[in-house]
XYZ file of C-alpha atoms in Angstrom:
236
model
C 45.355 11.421 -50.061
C 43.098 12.336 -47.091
C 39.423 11.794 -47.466
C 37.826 15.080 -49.008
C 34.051 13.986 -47.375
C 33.004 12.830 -43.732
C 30.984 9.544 -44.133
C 27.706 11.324 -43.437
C 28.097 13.009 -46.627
C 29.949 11.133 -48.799
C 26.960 8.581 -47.526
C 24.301 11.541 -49.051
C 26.272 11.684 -52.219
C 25.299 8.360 -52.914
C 21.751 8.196 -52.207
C 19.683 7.131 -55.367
C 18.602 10.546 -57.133
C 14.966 10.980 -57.365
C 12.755 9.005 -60.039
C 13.252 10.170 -63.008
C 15.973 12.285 -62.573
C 18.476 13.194 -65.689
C 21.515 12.719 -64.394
C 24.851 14.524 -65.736
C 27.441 12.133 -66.631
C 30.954 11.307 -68.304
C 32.261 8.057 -69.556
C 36.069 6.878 -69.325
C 36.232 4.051 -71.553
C 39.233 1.731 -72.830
C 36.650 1.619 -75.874
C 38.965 -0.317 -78.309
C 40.225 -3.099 -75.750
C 36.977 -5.161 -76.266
C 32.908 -4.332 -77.998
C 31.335 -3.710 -74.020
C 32.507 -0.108 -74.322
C 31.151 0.297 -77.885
C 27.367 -0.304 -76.382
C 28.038 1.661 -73.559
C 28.529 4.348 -75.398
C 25.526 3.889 -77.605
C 23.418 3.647 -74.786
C 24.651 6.700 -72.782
C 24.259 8.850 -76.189
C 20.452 6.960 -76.911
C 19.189 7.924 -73.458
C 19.154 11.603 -73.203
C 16.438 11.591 -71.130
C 17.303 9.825 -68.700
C 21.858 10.515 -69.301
C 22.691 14.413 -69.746
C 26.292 12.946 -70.988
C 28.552 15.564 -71.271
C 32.157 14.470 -72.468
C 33.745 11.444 -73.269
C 37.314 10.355 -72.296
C 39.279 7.543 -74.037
C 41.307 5.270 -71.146
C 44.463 3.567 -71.885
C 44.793 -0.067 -72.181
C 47.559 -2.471 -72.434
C 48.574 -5.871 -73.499
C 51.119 -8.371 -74.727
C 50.676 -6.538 -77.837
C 49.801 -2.983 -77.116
C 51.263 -0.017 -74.880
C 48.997 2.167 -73.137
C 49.804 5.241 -75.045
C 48.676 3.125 -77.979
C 45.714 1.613 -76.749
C 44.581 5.036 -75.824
C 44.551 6.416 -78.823
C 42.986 3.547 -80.234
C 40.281 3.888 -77.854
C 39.675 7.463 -78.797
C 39.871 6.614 -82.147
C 37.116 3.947 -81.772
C 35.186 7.146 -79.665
C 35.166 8.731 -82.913
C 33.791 6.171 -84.949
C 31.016 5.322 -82.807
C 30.629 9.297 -82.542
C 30.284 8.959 -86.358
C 27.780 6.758 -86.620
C 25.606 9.459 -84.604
C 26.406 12.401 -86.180
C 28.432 13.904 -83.305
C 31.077 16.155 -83.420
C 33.692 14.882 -81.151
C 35.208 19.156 -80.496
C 34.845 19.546 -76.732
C 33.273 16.101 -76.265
C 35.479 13.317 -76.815
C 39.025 13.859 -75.192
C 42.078 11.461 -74.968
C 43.549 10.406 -71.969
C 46.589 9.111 -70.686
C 49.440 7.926 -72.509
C 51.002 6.106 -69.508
C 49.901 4.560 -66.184
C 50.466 5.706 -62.690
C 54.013 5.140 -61.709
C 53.775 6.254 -58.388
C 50.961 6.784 -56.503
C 51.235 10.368 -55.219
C 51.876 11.729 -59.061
C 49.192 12.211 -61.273
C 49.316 11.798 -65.135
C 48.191 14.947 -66.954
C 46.050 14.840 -70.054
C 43.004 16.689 -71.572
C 40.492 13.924 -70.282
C 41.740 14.252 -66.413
C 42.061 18.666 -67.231
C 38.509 18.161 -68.688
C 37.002 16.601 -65.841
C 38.622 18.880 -63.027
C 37.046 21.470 -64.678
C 33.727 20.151 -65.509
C 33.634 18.972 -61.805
C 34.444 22.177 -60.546
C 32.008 23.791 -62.262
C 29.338 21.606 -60.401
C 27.161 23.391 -57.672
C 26.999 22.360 -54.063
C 23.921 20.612 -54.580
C 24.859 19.242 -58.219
C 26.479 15.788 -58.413
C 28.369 14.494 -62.030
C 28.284 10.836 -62.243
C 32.151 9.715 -63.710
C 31.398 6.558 -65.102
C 34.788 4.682 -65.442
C 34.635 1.449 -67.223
C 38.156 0.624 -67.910
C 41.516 1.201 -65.894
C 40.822 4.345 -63.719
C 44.215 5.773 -65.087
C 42.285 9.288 -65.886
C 40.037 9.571 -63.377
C 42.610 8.712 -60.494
C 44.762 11.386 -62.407
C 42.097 13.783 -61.864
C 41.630 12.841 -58.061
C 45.437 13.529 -57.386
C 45.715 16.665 -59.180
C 42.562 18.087 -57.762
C 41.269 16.096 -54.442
C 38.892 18.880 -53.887
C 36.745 17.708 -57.012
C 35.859 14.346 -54.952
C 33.091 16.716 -52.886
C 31.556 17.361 -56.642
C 31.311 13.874 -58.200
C 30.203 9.800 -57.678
C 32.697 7.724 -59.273
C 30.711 4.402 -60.680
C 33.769 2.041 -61.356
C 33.583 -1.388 -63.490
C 36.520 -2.923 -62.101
C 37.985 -5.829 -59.738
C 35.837 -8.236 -57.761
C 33.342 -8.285 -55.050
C 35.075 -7.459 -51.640
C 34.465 -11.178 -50.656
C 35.788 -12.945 -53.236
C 39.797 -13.741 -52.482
C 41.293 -12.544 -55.571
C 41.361 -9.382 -57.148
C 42.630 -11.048 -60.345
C 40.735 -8.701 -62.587
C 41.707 -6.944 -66.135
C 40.666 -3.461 -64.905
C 42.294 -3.463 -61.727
C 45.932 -4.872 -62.516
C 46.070 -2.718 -65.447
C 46.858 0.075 -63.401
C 47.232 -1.086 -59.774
C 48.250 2.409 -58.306
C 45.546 4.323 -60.125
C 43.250 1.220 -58.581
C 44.273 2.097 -55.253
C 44.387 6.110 -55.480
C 40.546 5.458 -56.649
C 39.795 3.255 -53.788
C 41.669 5.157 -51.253
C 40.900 8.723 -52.288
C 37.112 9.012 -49.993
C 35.412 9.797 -53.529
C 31.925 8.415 -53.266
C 31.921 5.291 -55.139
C 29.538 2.694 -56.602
C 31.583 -0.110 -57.069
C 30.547 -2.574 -59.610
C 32.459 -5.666 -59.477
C 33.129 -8.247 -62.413
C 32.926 -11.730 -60.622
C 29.115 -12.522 -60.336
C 27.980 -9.408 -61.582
C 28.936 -7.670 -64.536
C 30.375 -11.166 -66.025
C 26.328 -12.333 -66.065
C 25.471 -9.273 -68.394
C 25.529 -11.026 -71.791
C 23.499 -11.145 -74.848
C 23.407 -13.580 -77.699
C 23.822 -12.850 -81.510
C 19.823 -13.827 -82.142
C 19.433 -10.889 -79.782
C 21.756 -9.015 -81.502
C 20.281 -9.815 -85.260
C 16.952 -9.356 -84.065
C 17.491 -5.868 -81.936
C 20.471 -4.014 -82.831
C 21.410 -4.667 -86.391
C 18.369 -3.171 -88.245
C 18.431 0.291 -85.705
C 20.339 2.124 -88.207
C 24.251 2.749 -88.889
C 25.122 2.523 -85.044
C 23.166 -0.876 -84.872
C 24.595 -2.351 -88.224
C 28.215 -1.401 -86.955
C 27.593 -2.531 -83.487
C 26.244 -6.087 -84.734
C 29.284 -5.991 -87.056
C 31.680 -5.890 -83.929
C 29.767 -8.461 -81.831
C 30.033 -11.232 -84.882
C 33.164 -10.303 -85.184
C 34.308 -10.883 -81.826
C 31.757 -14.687 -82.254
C 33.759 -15.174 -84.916
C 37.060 -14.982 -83.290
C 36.170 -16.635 -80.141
């Protein structure tokens, strides 16, 4: 896939929008695989002044355990609860993804999340820019790139996956889910704000006083997401 932006502008793309900017957003989140998602969520639908979040797409995930196609729809089942607990209706918001990964690099995987974003991105003006926050395996988004390169002039891709550039291994959950979506991403000229795992992400933790003290009493969104974290104490 040849790079849809020179460097000068996919280098303008990514300068920091202006203080206190709203910023239009989705989120692609594997939101079942772990609770990370879950808060994420929260947090995108708590900040509308700051987050104009538009739709929300369910990623696949997979394990010893679980397909993709299953861990999709578990994820967008987990969209709704959270959804739920907010009063949201999920019509023309929450949309599942894909059912399978990338088998080959050059075809993409159709499904209403990547259909949704093409056309939300192509609705953007020249000047507009839609923030695709992807914080699972980029199965949806890369989907979207293939099917569409043209939408890479109308978006920034923010991308929780792999590991800093320096580290040796790219030994991360993200990444190796779906290894040829995780290169289409990184090879498609999108702008991107990578944000690795290894000393990064992996340092933003909380503790369940926190979580007693802050999140359980703010209502039915708080009480469910302290029920997940002691949940996941529990099991650990």
């Amino acid at each position: 896939m040849p790079p849809a932006l020179s460097d000068p502008d996919r280098i303008r793309r990514l300068e920091p929008p202006a203080q206190g900017a709203r910023l239009s957003m989705v989120l692609d989140t594997d939101t079942f695989n772990e609770i990370d998602d879950q808060f994420a969520l929260a947090y995108a639908l708590l900040s509308p002044d700051r987050l104009d979040l538009q739709a929300v797409y369910a990623a696949p995930f997979g394990n010893d355990s679980t397909d993709p196609a299953t861990g999709m729809r578990q994820s967008y089942d987990e969209i709704l609860r959270v959804l739920d607990r907010f009063d949201r209706a999920p019509d023309g918001f929450a949309f599942a993804g894909s059912e399978r990964w990338l088998s080959d690099a050059g075809a993409a995987v159709p499904s209403p999340a990547a259909d949704d974003l093409i056309a939300r991105a192509m609705r953007q003006g020249d000047d507009e820019v839609l923030y695709v926050v992807a914080i699972g395996a980029p199965t949806n988004v890369s989907s979207a790139l293939l099917a569409a390169p043209d939408i890479a002039r109308k978006i920034v891709v923010v991308w929780l996956g792999g590991n800093p550039t320096t580290w040796p291994k790219a030994h991360e959950y993200n990444l190796e889910q779906d290894v040829a979506a995780s290169r289409v991403l990184l090879d498609s000229g999108v702008p991107l704000v990578h944000v690795p795992c290894v000393n990064v992400t992996e340092h933003l933790t909380t503790t369940l006083a926190e979580i007693d003290a802050f999140v359980r009493p703010a209502g039915r969104i708080g009480a469910y997401l302290a029920k997940i974290f002691s949940e996941l104490r529990a099991r650990s």
